[in-house]
PDB file of C-alpha atoms and ligand atoms in Angstrom:
ATOM      1  CA  MET A   1     100.703 106.665 100.930  1.00 70.00           C
ATOM      2  CA  SER A   2     103.187 104.813 103.116  1.00 79.00           C
ATOM      3  CA  TRP A   3     104.300 101.339 102.104  1.00 91.00           C
ATOM      4  CA  SER A   4     107.023  99.251 103.737  1.00 92.00           C
ATOM      5  CA  HIS A   5     106.391  95.623 102.707  1.00 97.00           C
ATOM      6  CA  LYS A   6     108.888  93.875 100.423  1.00 98.00           C
ATOM      7  CA  HIS A   7     106.939  90.605 100.577  1.00 98.00           C
ATOM      8  CA  ILE A   8     103.293  89.529 100.922  1.00 98.00           C
ATOM      9  CA  LEU A   9     103.592  86.409 103.064  1.00 98.00           C
ATOM     10  CA  ARG A  10     100.594  86.614 105.433  1.00 98.00           C
ATOM     11  CA  LEU A  11      97.532  88.779 105.853  1.00 97.00           C
ATOM     12  CA  LYS A  12      98.412  88.817 109.553  1.00 94.00           C
ATOM     13  CA  ASP A  13     101.450  91.055 108.696  1.00 95.00           C
ATOM     14  CA  LEU A  14      99.237  93.831 107.194  1.00 97.00           C
ATOM     15  CA  ASP A  15      97.630  96.559 109.264  1.00 97.00           C
ATOM     16  CA  LYS A  16      94.529  98.538 108.341  1.00 97.00           C
ATOM     17  CA  ASP A  17      96.451 101.340 106.561  1.00 97.00           C
ATOM     18  CA  SER A  18      98.429  98.839 104.431  1.00 97.00           C
ATOM     19  CA  ILE A  19      95.245  96.997 103.450  1.00 98.00           C
ATOM     20  CA  TYR A  20      93.506 100.215 102.398  1.00 97.00           C
ATOM     21  CA  THR A  21      96.641 101.310 100.481  1.00 97.00           C
ATOM     22  CA  ILE A  22      96.366  98.043  98.509  1.00 98.00           C
ATOM     23  CA  LEU A  23      92.623  98.429  97.920  1.00 98.00           C
ATOM     24  CA  GLU A  24      93.001 102.008  96.714  1.00 97.00           C
ATOM     25  CA  LYS A  25      95.778 101.069  94.293  1.00 97.00           C
ATOM     26  CA  GLY A  26      93.622  98.127  93.159  1.00 97.00           C
ATOM     27  CA  ARG A  27      90.695 100.466  92.462  1.00 97.00           C
ATOM     28  CA  GLU A  28      92.923 102.603  90.184  1.00 95.00           C
ATOM     29  CA  PHE A  29      93.844  99.534  88.125  1.00 96.00           C
ATOM     30  CA  MET A  30      90.239  98.252  88.105  1.00 94.00           C
ATOM     31  CA  GLU A  31      89.109 101.263  86.057  1.00 89.00           C
ATOM     32  CA  GLY A  32      91.621 100.429  83.276  1.00 88.00           C
ATOM     33  CA  LEU A  33      90.708  96.760  83.257  1.00 87.00           C
ATOM     34  CA  ASP A  34      87.054  97.441  82.510  1.00 83.00           C
ATOM     35  CA  ARG A  35      87.947  98.823  79.050  1.00 88.00           C
ATOM     36  CA  ARG A  36      88.040  96.618  75.949  1.00 88.00           C
ATOM     37  CA  PRO A  37      90.796  96.020  75.165  1.00 92.00           C
ATOM     38  CA  ALA A  38      91.899  96.292  78.794  1.00 91.00           C
ATOM     39  CA  ARG A  39      94.482  99.003  79.543  1.00 93.00           C
ATOM     40  CA  SER A  40      98.123  97.970  79.882  1.00 95.00           C
ATOM     41  CA  TYR A  41     100.882  99.955  81.607  1.00 97.00           C
ATOM     42  CA  GLU A  42     104.671 100.115  81.554  1.00 97.00           C
ATOM     43  CA  TYR A  43     105.137 100.704  85.297  1.00 98.00           C
ATOM     44  CA  LEU A  44     107.067  97.439  85.717  1.00 98.00           C
ATOM     45  CA  LYS A  45     108.758  97.274  82.308  1.00 98.00           C
ATOM     46  CA  GLY A  46     112.188  95.668  82.765  1.00 98.00           C
ATOM     47  CA  TYR A  47     111.114  93.748  85.904  1.00 98.00           C
ATOM     48  CA  THR A  48     110.806  89.939  85.836  1.00 98.00           C
ATOM     49  CA  ALA A  49     108.329  87.709  87.693  1.00 98.00           C
ATOM     50  CA  ALA A  50     108.557  83.952  88.194  1.00 98.00           C
ATOM     51  CA  ASN A  51     105.360  82.061  89.004  1.00 98.00           C
ATOM     52  CA  LEU A  52     106.089  78.852  90.959  1.00 97.00           C
ATOM     53  CA  PHE A  53     102.923  76.784  91.300  1.00 96.00           C
ATOM     54  CA  PHE A  54     103.438  73.423  93.016  1.00 95.00           C
ATOM     55  CA  GLU A  55      99.646  72.862  93.250  1.00 94.00           C
ATOM     56  CA  PRO A  56      96.886  73.282  90.658  1.00 93.00           C
ATOM     57  CA  SER A  57      95.339  76.709  90.168  1.00 95.00           C
ATOM     58  CA  THR A  58      93.183  78.473  87.593  1.00 96.00           C
ATOM     59  CA  ARG A  59      92.218  81.849  89.098  1.00 97.00           C
ATOM     60  CA  THR A  60      95.346  82.724  91.061  1.00 98.00           C
ATOM     61  CA  ARG A  61      97.872  81.607  88.466  1.00 98.00           C
ATOM     62  CA  MET A  62      96.137  83.183  85.484  1.00 98.00           C
ATOM     63  CA  SER A  63      95.318  86.451  87.241  1.00 98.00           C
ATOM     64  CA  PHE A  64      98.910  86.836  88.455  1.00 98.00           C
ATOM     65  CA  GLU A  65     100.229  86.234  84.930  1.00 98.00           C
ATOM     66  CA  LEU A  66      97.689  88.677  83.440  1.00 97.00           C
ATOM     67  CA  ALA A  67      98.521  91.255  86.124  1.00 98.00           C
ATOM     68  CA  GLN A  68     102.250  90.910  85.421  1.00 98.00           C
ATOM     69  CA  LYS A  69     101.757  91.295  81.652  1.00 98.00           C
ATOM     70  CA  ARG A  70      99.384  94.256  82.098  1.00 97.00           C
ATOM     71  CA  LEU A  71     102.160  96.012  84.060  1.00 98.00           C
ATOM     72  CA  GLY A  72     104.791  95.328  81.383  1.00 98.00           C
ATOM     73  CA  MET A  73     106.738  92.599  83.245  1.00 98.00           C
ATOM     74  CA  GLU A  74     108.681  89.673  81.760  1.00 98.00           C
ATOM     75  CA  VAL A  75     107.023  86.466  83.007  1.00 98.00           C
ATOM     76  CA  LEU A  76     108.521  83.013  83.709  1.00 97.00           C
ATOM     77  CA  ASN A  77     106.132  80.166  84.507  1.00 96.00           C
ATOM     78  CA  PHE A  78     107.491  77.190  86.428  1.00 92.00           C
ATOM     79  CA  HIS A  79     105.640  73.902  85.976  1.00 87.00           C
ATOM     80  CA  ALA A  80     106.296  71.540  88.897  1.00 85.00           C
ATOM     81  CA  THR A  81     105.581  68.347  86.931  1.00 84.00           C
ATOM     82  CA  THR A  82     108.097  69.086  84.127  1.00 85.00           C
ATOM     83  CA  SER A  83     110.741  70.727  86.343  1.00 89.00           C
ATOM     84  CA  SER A  84     113.906  69.276  87.914  1.00 90.00           C
ATOM     85  CA  LEU A  85     111.825  68.454  91.004  1.00 88.00           C
ATOM     86  CA  ALA A  86     111.232  65.182  89.170  1.00 85.00           C
ATOM     87  CA  LYS A  87     115.021  64.579  89.414  1.00 89.00           C
ATOM     88  CA  GLY A  88     115.056  65.219  93.154  1.00 90.00           C
ATOM     89  CA  GLU A  89     115.839  68.938  93.280  1.00 93.00           C
ATOM     90  CA  THR A  90     114.732  70.466  96.602  1.00 95.00           C
ATOM     91  CA  PHE A  91     112.481  73.483  97.057  1.00 95.00           C
ATOM     92  CA  VAL A  92     115.374  75.589  98.356  1.00 97.00           C
ATOM     93  CA  ASP A  93     117.586  74.603  95.404  1.00 96.00           C
ATOM     94  CA  THR A  94     114.742  75.523  93.036  1.00 96.00           C
ATOM     95  CA  VAL A  95     114.334  78.939  94.688  1.00 97.00           C
ATOM     96  CA  GLN A  96     118.090  79.633  94.664  1.00 97.00           C
ATOM     97  CA  THR A  97     118.309  78.567  90.986  1.00 96.00           C
ATOM     98  CA  ILE A  98     115.551  80.992  90.056  1.00 96.00           C
ATOM     99  CA  ASP A  99     117.064  83.728  92.226  1.00 97.00           C
ATOM    100  CA  ALA A 100     120.399  83.297  90.352  1.00 97.00           C
ATOM    101  CA  MET A 101     118.521  84.274  87.173  1.00 96.00           C
ATOM    102  CA  ASN A 102     117.959  87.662  88.816  1.00 96.00           C
ATOM    103  CA  VAL A 103     114.168  87.777  88.977  1.00 98.00           C
ATOM    104  CA  ASP A 104     112.442  90.604  90.876  1.00 98.00           C
ATOM    105  CA  CYS A 105     109.369  88.843  92.170  1.00 98.00           C
ATOM    106  CA  ILE A 106     108.482  85.195  92.878  1.00 98.00           C
ATOM    107  CA  VAL A 107     104.861  84.153  93.295  1.00 98.00           C
ATOM    108  CA  ILE A 108     104.540  80.823  95.141  1.00 98.00           C
ATOM    109  CA  ARG A 109     101.731  78.337  95.661  1.00 97.00           C
ATOM    110  CA  HIS A 110     102.747  75.275  97.629  1.00 96.00           C
ATOM    111  CA  MET A 111     101.129  72.441  99.582  1.00 95.00           C
ATOM    112  CA  LYS A 112     103.427  72.988 102.596  1.00 96.00           C
ATOM    113  CA  PRO A 113     102.850  75.889 105.006  1.00 96.00           C
ATOM    114  CA  GLY A 114     105.914  78.087 105.457  1.00 96.00           C
ATOM    115  CA  THR A 115     107.345  77.708 101.941  1.00 97.00           C
ATOM    116  CA  PRO A 116     106.850  81.372 100.889  1.00 98.00           C
ATOM    117  CA  ALA A 117     108.696  82.472 104.087  1.00 98.00           C
ATOM    118  CA  THR A 118     111.493  79.984 103.311  1.00 98.00           C
ATOM    119  CA  ALA A 119     111.731  81.405  99.787  1.00 98.00           C
ATOM    120  CA  ALA A 120     112.095  84.894 101.254  1.00 98.00           C
ATOM    121  CA  GLU A 121     115.141  83.692 103.217  1.00 98.00           C
ATOM    122  CA  TYR A 122     116.849  82.177 100.169  1.00 98.00           C
ATOM    123  CA  SER A 123     116.047  84.778  97.525  1.00 98.00           C
ATOM    124  CA  ARG A 124     116.618  88.499  96.964  1.00 98.00           C
ATOM    125  CA  ALA A 125     113.277  88.797  95.166  1.00 98.00           C
ATOM    126  CA  SER A 126     109.950  90.000  96.566  1.00 98.00           C
ATOM    127  CA  ILE A 127     107.915  86.929  97.485  1.00 98.00           C
ATOM    128  CA  ILE A 128     104.137  86.784  97.170  1.00 98.00           C
ATOM    129  CA  ASN A 129     102.259  83.913  98.798  1.00 98.00           C
ATOM    130  CA  ALA A 130      99.698  82.539  96.322  1.00 98.00           C
ATOM    131  CA  GLY A 131      98.375  79.943  98.806  1.00 98.00           C
ATOM    132  CA  GLU A 132     100.311  77.689 101.201  1.00 97.00           C
ATOM    133  CA  GLY A 133      98.874  74.428 102.547  1.00 94.00           C
ATOM    134  CA  SER A 134      96.086  75.095 105.045  1.00 92.00           C
ATOM    135  CA  HIS A 135      97.815  78.220 106.404  1.00 95.00           C
ATOM    136  CA  GLU A 136      97.206  81.421 104.426  1.00 97.00           C
ATOM    137  CA  HIS A 137      96.069  82.705 101.007  1.00 98.00           C
ATOM    138  CA  PRO A 138      96.518  86.458 101.497  1.00 98.00           C
ATOM    139  CA  THR A 139      95.848  87.611  97.924  1.00 98.00           C
ATOM    140  CA  GLN A 140      92.475  85.810  97.921  1.00 98.00           C
ATOM    141  CA  ALA A 141      91.399  87.540 101.132  1.00 98.00           C
ATOM    142  CA  LEU A 142      92.575  90.919  99.786  1.00 98.00           C
ATOM    143  CA  LEU A 143      90.621  90.547  96.556  1.00 98.00           C
ATOM    144  CA  ASP A 144      87.554  89.566  98.599  1.00 98.00           C
ATOM    145  CA  LEU A 145      87.902  92.687 100.748  1.00 98.00           C
ATOM    146  CA  MET A 146      88.302  94.736  97.548  1.00 98.00           C
ATOM    147  CA  THR A 147      85.131  93.190  96.083  1.00 98.00           C
ATOM    148  CA  LEU A 148      83.142  94.143  99.162  1.00 98.00           C
ATOM    149  CA  TRP A 149      84.678  97.614  99.382  1.00 98.00           C
ATOM    150  CA  LEU A 150      84.090  98.352  95.679  1.00 97.00           C
ATOM    151  CA  SER A 151      80.447  97.297  96.086  1.00 97.00           C
ATOM    152  CA  GLY A 152      80.053 100.311  98.360  1.00 97.00           C
ATOM    153  CA  ARG A 153      79.818  98.386 101.618  1.00 97.00           C
ATOM    154  CA  GLU A 154      81.450  99.731 104.788  1.00 97.00           C
ATOM    155  CA  ILE A 155      83.499  96.728 105.904  1.00 98.00           C
ATOM    156  CA  SER A 156      83.508  97.698 109.597  1.00 98.00           C
ATOM    157  CA  ASN A 157      79.683  97.433 109.568  1.00 97.00           C
ATOM    158  CA  LEU A 158      79.532  93.926 108.130  1.00 98.00           C
ATOM    159  CA  LYS A 159      78.720  90.633 109.810  1.00 98.00           C
ATOM    160  CA  VAL A 160      80.302  87.863 107.745  1.00 98.00           C
ATOM    161  CA  ALA A 161      79.561  84.140 108.109  1.00 98.00           C
ATOM    162  CA  ILE A 162      82.406  81.919 106.875  1.00 98.00           C
ATOM    163  CA  VAL A 163      80.760  78.585 106.145  1.00 98.00           C
ATOM    164  CA  GLY A 164      82.118  75.072 105.627  1.00 95.00           C
ATOM    165  CA  ASP A 165      85.528  73.446 105.698  1.00 93.00           C
ATOM    166  CA  ILE A 166      87.336  76.012 107.840  1.00 95.00           C
ATOM    167  CA  LEU A 167      89.791  73.458 109.228  1.00 93.00           C
ATOM    168  CA  HIS A 168      91.544  72.885 105.887  1.00 91.00           C
ATOM    169  CA  SER A 169      91.065  76.357 104.461  1.00 94.00           C
ATOM    170  CA  ARG A 170      93.964  78.741 103.941  1.00 96.00           C
ATOM    171  CA  VAL A 171      91.419  81.220 102.578  1.00 97.00           C
ATOM    172  CA  ALA A 172      89.485  81.192 105.882  1.00 97.00           C
ATOM    173  CA  ARG A 173      92.521  82.125 107.995  1.00 96.00           C
ATOM    174  CA  SER A 174      93.505  85.044 105.744  1.00 98.00           C
ATOM    175  CA  GLU A 175      89.857  86.103 105.470  1.00 98.00           C
ATOM    176  CA  ILE A 176      89.438  86.184 109.258  1.00 97.00           C
ATOM    177  CA  TYR A 177      92.602  88.297 109.775  1.00 97.00           C
ATOM    178  CA  GLY A 178      91.611  90.725 107.009  1.00 98.00           C
ATOM    179  CA  LEU A 179      87.977  91.158 108.053  1.00 98.00           C
ATOM    180  CA  GLN A 180      88.850  91.592 111.728  1.00 97.00           C
ATOM    181  CA  THR A 181      91.621  94.099 110.924  1.00 98.00           C
ATOM    182  CA  LEU A 182      89.046  96.202 109.040  1.00 98.00           C
ATOM    183  CA  GLY A 183      86.547  95.902 111.916  1.00 98.00           C
ATOM    184  CA  ALA A 184      84.029  93.374 110.525  1.00 98.00           C
ATOM    185  CA  GLN A 185      82.315  90.773 112.762  1.00 98.00           C
ATOM    186  CA  VAL A 186      83.082  87.178 111.792  1.00 98.00           C
ATOM    187  CA  ILE A 187      81.102  84.063 112.637  1.00 98.00           C
ATOM    188  CA  LEU A 188      82.358  80.589 111.687  1.00 97.00           C
ATOM    189  CA  VAL A 189      79.722  78.051 110.611  1.00 97.00           C
ATOM    190  CA  GLY A 190      80.324  74.357 109.983  1.00 95.00           C
ATOM    191  CA  PRO A 191      80.243  70.816 111.276  1.00 93.00           C
ATOM    192  CA  PRO A 192      82.194  70.648 114.560  1.00 93.00           C
ATOM    193  CA  PRO A 193      85.023  68.464 113.106  1.00 90.00           C
ATOM    194  CA  LEU A 194      85.710  71.226 110.530  1.00 92.00           C
ATOM    195  CA  LEU A 195      85.847  74.093 113.053  1.00 94.00           C
ATOM    196  CA  PRO A 196      89.513  74.613 114.160  1.00 92.00           C
ATOM    197  CA  VAL A 197      90.024  74.522 117.923  1.00 91.00           C
ATOM    198  CA  ASP A 198      92.642  77.320 117.882  1.00 91.00           C
ATOM    199  CA  LEU A 199      90.223  79.776 116.223  1.00 90.00           C
ATOM    200  CA  MET A 200      87.415  78.912 118.642  1.00 88.00           C
ATOM    201  CA  GLN A 201      89.829  79.305 121.560  1.00 89.00           C
ATOM    202  CA  ALA A 202      90.801  82.697 120.147  1.00 90.00           C
ATOM    203  CA  GLY A 203      87.215  83.785 120.847  1.00 91.00           C
ATOM    204  CA  ILE A 204      85.834  83.856 117.309  1.00 95.00           C
ATOM    205  CA  SER A 205      82.043  83.301 117.305  1.00 96.00           C
ATOM    206  CA  HIS A 206      81.006  79.933 115.900  1.00 97.00           C
ATOM    207  CA  THR A 207      77.994  77.703 115.395  1.00 97.00           C
ATOM    208  CA  ASP A 208      77.124  74.439 113.705  1.00 96.00           C
ATOM    209  CA  ASN A 209      73.677  75.761 112.674  1.00 97.00           C
ATOM    210  CA  LEU A 210      73.583  77.584 109.353  1.00 97.00           C
ATOM    211  CA  GLU A 211      69.833  78.307 109.634  1.00 97.00           C
ATOM    212  CA  ASP A 212      70.416  80.439 112.746  1.00 97.00           C
ATOM    213  CA  VAL A 213      72.759  82.923 111.034  1.00 98.00           C
ATOM    214  CA  LEU A 214      70.941  83.322 107.697  1.00 98.00           C
ATOM    215  CA  PRO A 215      68.659  86.246 108.677  1.00 98.00           C
ATOM    216  CA  GLU A 216      71.390  88.250 110.435  1.00 97.00           C
ATOM    217  CA  VAL A 217      74.494  88.202 108.199  1.00 98.00           C
ATOM    218  CA  ASP A 218      75.547  90.644 105.466  1.00 98.00           C
ATOM    219  CA  VAL A 219      77.877  88.208 103.699  1.00 98.00           C
ATOM    220  CA  LEU A 220      77.750  84.416 103.350  1.00 98.00           C
ATOM    221  CA  TYR A 221      81.312  83.341 102.492  1.00 98.00           C
ATOM    222  CA  LEU A 222      81.172  79.694 101.432  1.00 98.00           C
ATOM    223  CA  LEU A 223      84.285  77.552 101.439  1.00 97.00           C
ATOM    224  CA  ARG A 224      85.131  74.660  99.176  1.00 92.00           C
ATOM    225  CA  ILE A 225      85.129  71.206 100.739  1.00 87.00           C
ATOM    226  CA  GLN A 226      88.813  70.351 100.347  1.00 78.00           C
ATOM    227  CA  LYS A 227      88.814  66.648  99.711  1.00 71.00           C
ATOM    228  CA  GLU A 228      92.515  66.721  98.764  1.00 68.00           C
ATOM    229  CA  ARG A 229      93.431  67.849 102.312  1.00 66.00           C
ATOM    230  CA  MET A 230      91.167  65.464 104.222  1.00 62.00           C
ATOM    231  CA  ALA A 231      93.141  62.499 105.523  1.00 54.00           C
ATOM    232  CA  GLU A 232      89.962  61.046 106.987  1.00 62.00           C
ATOM    233  CA  ALA A 233      86.240  61.402 106.404  1.00 68.00           C
ATOM    234  CA  PHE A 234      85.099  64.667 108.020  1.00 74.00           C
ATOM    235  CA  ILE A 235      81.665  64.744 106.396  1.00 74.00           C
ATOM    236  CA  PRO A 236      79.233  61.841 105.903  1.00 71.00           C
ATOM    237  CA  ASP A 237      78.822  62.401 102.147  1.00 83.00           C
ATOM    238  CA  GLU A 238      78.361  65.347  99.791  1.00 86.00           C
ATOM    239  CA  GLU A 239      74.590  65.000  99.530  1.00 88.00           C
ATOM    240  CA  GLU A 240      74.246  65.003 103.300  1.00 88.00           C
ATOM    241  CA  TYR A 241      76.636  67.989 103.567  1.00 90.00           C
ATOM    242  CA  PHE A 242      74.542  70.001 101.078  1.00 94.00           C
ATOM    243  CA  LYS A 243      71.348  69.251 103.074  1.00 94.00           C
ATOM    244  CA  THR A 244      72.909  70.707 106.239  1.00 94.00           C
ATOM    245  CA  TYR A 245      75.419  73.351 105.062  1.00 95.00           C
ATOM    246  CA  GLY A 246      74.822  73.860 101.327  1.00 96.00           C
ATOM    247  CA  LEU A 247      73.420  77.206 100.151  1.00 98.00           C
ATOM    248  CA  SER A 248      70.160  76.397  98.322  1.00 97.00           C
ATOM    249  CA  LEU A 249      67.773  78.954  96.839  1.00 97.00           C
ATOM    250  CA  GLU A 250      65.450  78.295  99.749  1.00 97.00           C
ATOM    251  CA  ARG A 251      68.156  79.161 102.322  1.00 98.00           C
ATOM    252  CA  LEU A 252      69.177  82.230 100.285  1.00 98.00           C
ATOM    253  CA  GLU A 253      65.575  83.467 100.521  1.00 97.00           C
ATOM    254  CA  ALA A 254      65.924  83.517 104.322  1.00 98.00           C
ATOM    255  CA  THR A 255      68.720  86.133 104.096  1.00 98.00           C
ATOM    256  CA  LYS A 256      68.441  89.932 104.122  1.00 98.00           C
ATOM    257  CA  ASP A 257      67.828  91.624 100.729  1.00 98.00           C
ATOM    258  CA  SER A 258      71.294  93.171 100.996  1.00 98.00           C
ATOM    259  CA  CYS A 259      73.081  89.914 101.877  1.00 98.00           C
ATOM    260  CA  VAL A 260      75.674  88.759  99.293  1.00 98.00           C
ATOM    261  CA  VAL A 261      77.207  85.364  98.557  1.00 98.00           C
ATOM    262  CA  MET A 262      80.949  84.840  98.050  1.00 98.00           C
ATOM    263  CA  HIS A 263      83.104  81.798  97.335  1.00 98.00           C
ATOM    264  CA  PRO A 264      86.865  81.717  96.498  1.00 97.00           C
ATOM    265  CA  GLY A 265      86.363  78.999  93.856  1.00 96.00           C
ATOM    266  CA  PRO A 266      86.574  76.493  92.445  1.00 95.00           C
ATOM    267  CA  VAL A 267      82.944  75.828  93.407  1.00 95.00           C
ATOM    268  CA  ASN A 268      81.626  72.291  93.995  1.00 93.00           C
ATOM    269  CA  ARG A 269      78.126  72.888  92.638  1.00 94.00           C
ATOM    270  CA  GLY A 270      75.496  70.964  94.578  1.00 93.00           C
ATOM    271  CA  VAL A 271      77.875  70.543  97.537  1.00 92.00           C
ATOM    272  CA  GLU A 272      78.608  74.021  99.001  1.00 94.00           C
ATOM    273  CA  VAL A 273      76.188  75.908  96.798  1.00 96.00           C
ATOM    274  CA  SER A 274      73.410  75.122  94.325  1.00 97.00           C
ATOM    275  CA  HIS A 275      73.583  75.867  90.574  1.00 96.00           C
ATOM    276  CA  GLU A 276      70.903  78.568  90.939  1.00 96.00           C
ATOM    277  CA  VAL A 277      72.747  80.399  93.737  1.00 97.00           C
ATOM    278  CA  VAL A 278      76.079  80.558  91.809  1.00 97.00           C
ATOM    279  CA  SER A 279      74.462  82.783  89.152  1.00 96.00           C
ATOM    280  CA  HIS A 280      71.952  84.545  91.438  1.00 98.00           C
ATOM    281  CA  SER A 281      71.946  88.356  91.554  1.00 97.00           C
ATOM    282  CA  LYS A 282      73.228  88.121  95.204  1.00 98.00           C
ATOM    283  CA  SER A 283      76.292  86.171  94.086  1.00 98.00           C
ATOM    284  CA  LEU A 284      79.585  88.101  93.870  1.00 98.00           C
ATOM    285  CA  ILE A 285      81.574  85.011  92.763  1.00 98.00           C
ATOM    286  CA  LEU A 286      82.549  86.369  89.335  1.00 97.00           C
ATOM    287  CA  GLU A 287      83.078  89.864  90.754  1.00 97.00           C
ATOM    288  CA  GLN A 288      85.697  88.307  93.025  1.00 98.00           C
ATOM    289  CA  VAL A 289      87.523  86.887  89.979  1.00 97.00           C
ATOM    290  CA  ARG A 290      87.265  90.237  88.182  1.00 96.00           C
ATOM    291  CA  ALA A 291      88.785  92.064  91.183  1.00 97.00           C
ATOM    292  CA  GLY A 292      91.614  89.502  91.349  1.00 98.00           C
ATOM    293  CA  VAL A 293      93.553  90.889  88.376  1.00 97.00           C
ATOM    294  CA  ALA A 294      93.501  94.517  89.595  1.00 98.00           C
ATOM    295  CA  LEU A 295      94.279  93.502  93.163  1.00 98.00           C
ATOM    296  CA  ARG A 296      97.317  91.476  92.044  1.00 98.00           C
ATOM    297  CA  MET A 297      98.481  94.377  89.846  1.00 98.00           C
ATOM    298  CA  ALA A 298      98.303  96.582  92.947  1.00 98.00           C
ATOM    299  CA  LEU A 299     100.386  94.137  95.007  1.00 98.00           C
ATOM    300  CA  LEU A 300     103.062  93.740  92.330  1.00 98.00           C
ATOM    301  CA  TYR A 301     103.256  97.504  91.897  1.00 98.00           C
ATOM    302  CA  LEU A 302     103.527  98.139  95.658  1.00 98.00           C
ATOM    303  CA  VAL A 303     106.107  95.434  96.507  1.00 98.00           C
ATOM    304  CA  LEU A 304     108.338  96.471  93.577  1.00 98.00           C
ATOM    305  CA  LYS A 305     107.804 100.232  93.390  1.00 95.00           C
ATOM    306  CA  GLY A 306     105.859 101.300  96.526  1.00 87.00           C
TER     307      GLY A 306
HETATM  308  N1   CP B 401      90.639  80.696  94.808  1.00 94.39           N
HETATM  309  C1   CP B 401      91.701  80.088  94.313  1.00 94.39           C
HETATM  310  O1   CP B 401      92.825  80.107  94.883  1.00 94.39           O
HETATM  311  O2   CP B 401      91.442  79.467  93.125  1.00 94.39           O
HETATM  312  P1   CP B 401      92.517  78.666  92.246  1.00 94.39           P
HETATM  313  O3   CP B 401      92.905  77.434  93.013  1.00 94.39           O
HETATM  314  O4   CP B 401      91.812  78.364  90.945  1.00 94.39           O
HETATM  315  O5   CP B 401      93.721  79.575  92.058  1.00 94.39           O
END
């Protein structure tokens, strides 16, 4: 195994070997997590992590904290609303303050793109990007790749449709880099105002017709409609969106038997996907969450000990 990354800032920085090193380490931890009680380790005993979440999160924040505890780390949780940000402290001052406490790893979610990279400039700690604005969410894409890989699928043989609000999605950008690096075909599907011009100009296949791709794809990766990032109305209304781009049971029946459904969560039921599809046997949505803890254990282990 060769590993040379101190930080995880962007999926774009990781080559195929690095991604498979992460997935293999994640698979090792996955086996221990399936026990009850789950297996804990002391690999990172004595190391400290600080989790800085400036935006809401359930999956990413909780799975990082669980991953840190399962590896024996000390964990500090920063809550933006009750921190000195309320007194005007800047992001850089916050990072330098936490760095002065001698932490080993800082996990950051922030609404502004570029903040994890800024933190890497102002801190000695390893920085892990837990989602930045509409730019990247590398740990989500890695756990999605791990979910597909652990299901026995050969990623280089897959055709993956990424469906919905691609324009505002940090998950989509990381997902595209990761899938393409491992050799998968990607097709973007959504209403034209939600398909980013730069990705279309980069030559990525795209269509505004979901029906056309249903019979030919191996993975339907549905994205959340991100109302919090839409400065103007990009879709007529949610009911209309579901009629055109939502994954109903009827649409799911038009897919191959082997096709699977993924979504990073949180799901807007009845908007991107119907209630029935969320819990359908083709849905990997909870498998993605399950993989998230092991994948984040792998990343913490590799950036601190790899
Ligand atoms: N997928 C994802 O990032 O979910 P959370 O916002 O709940 O962390």
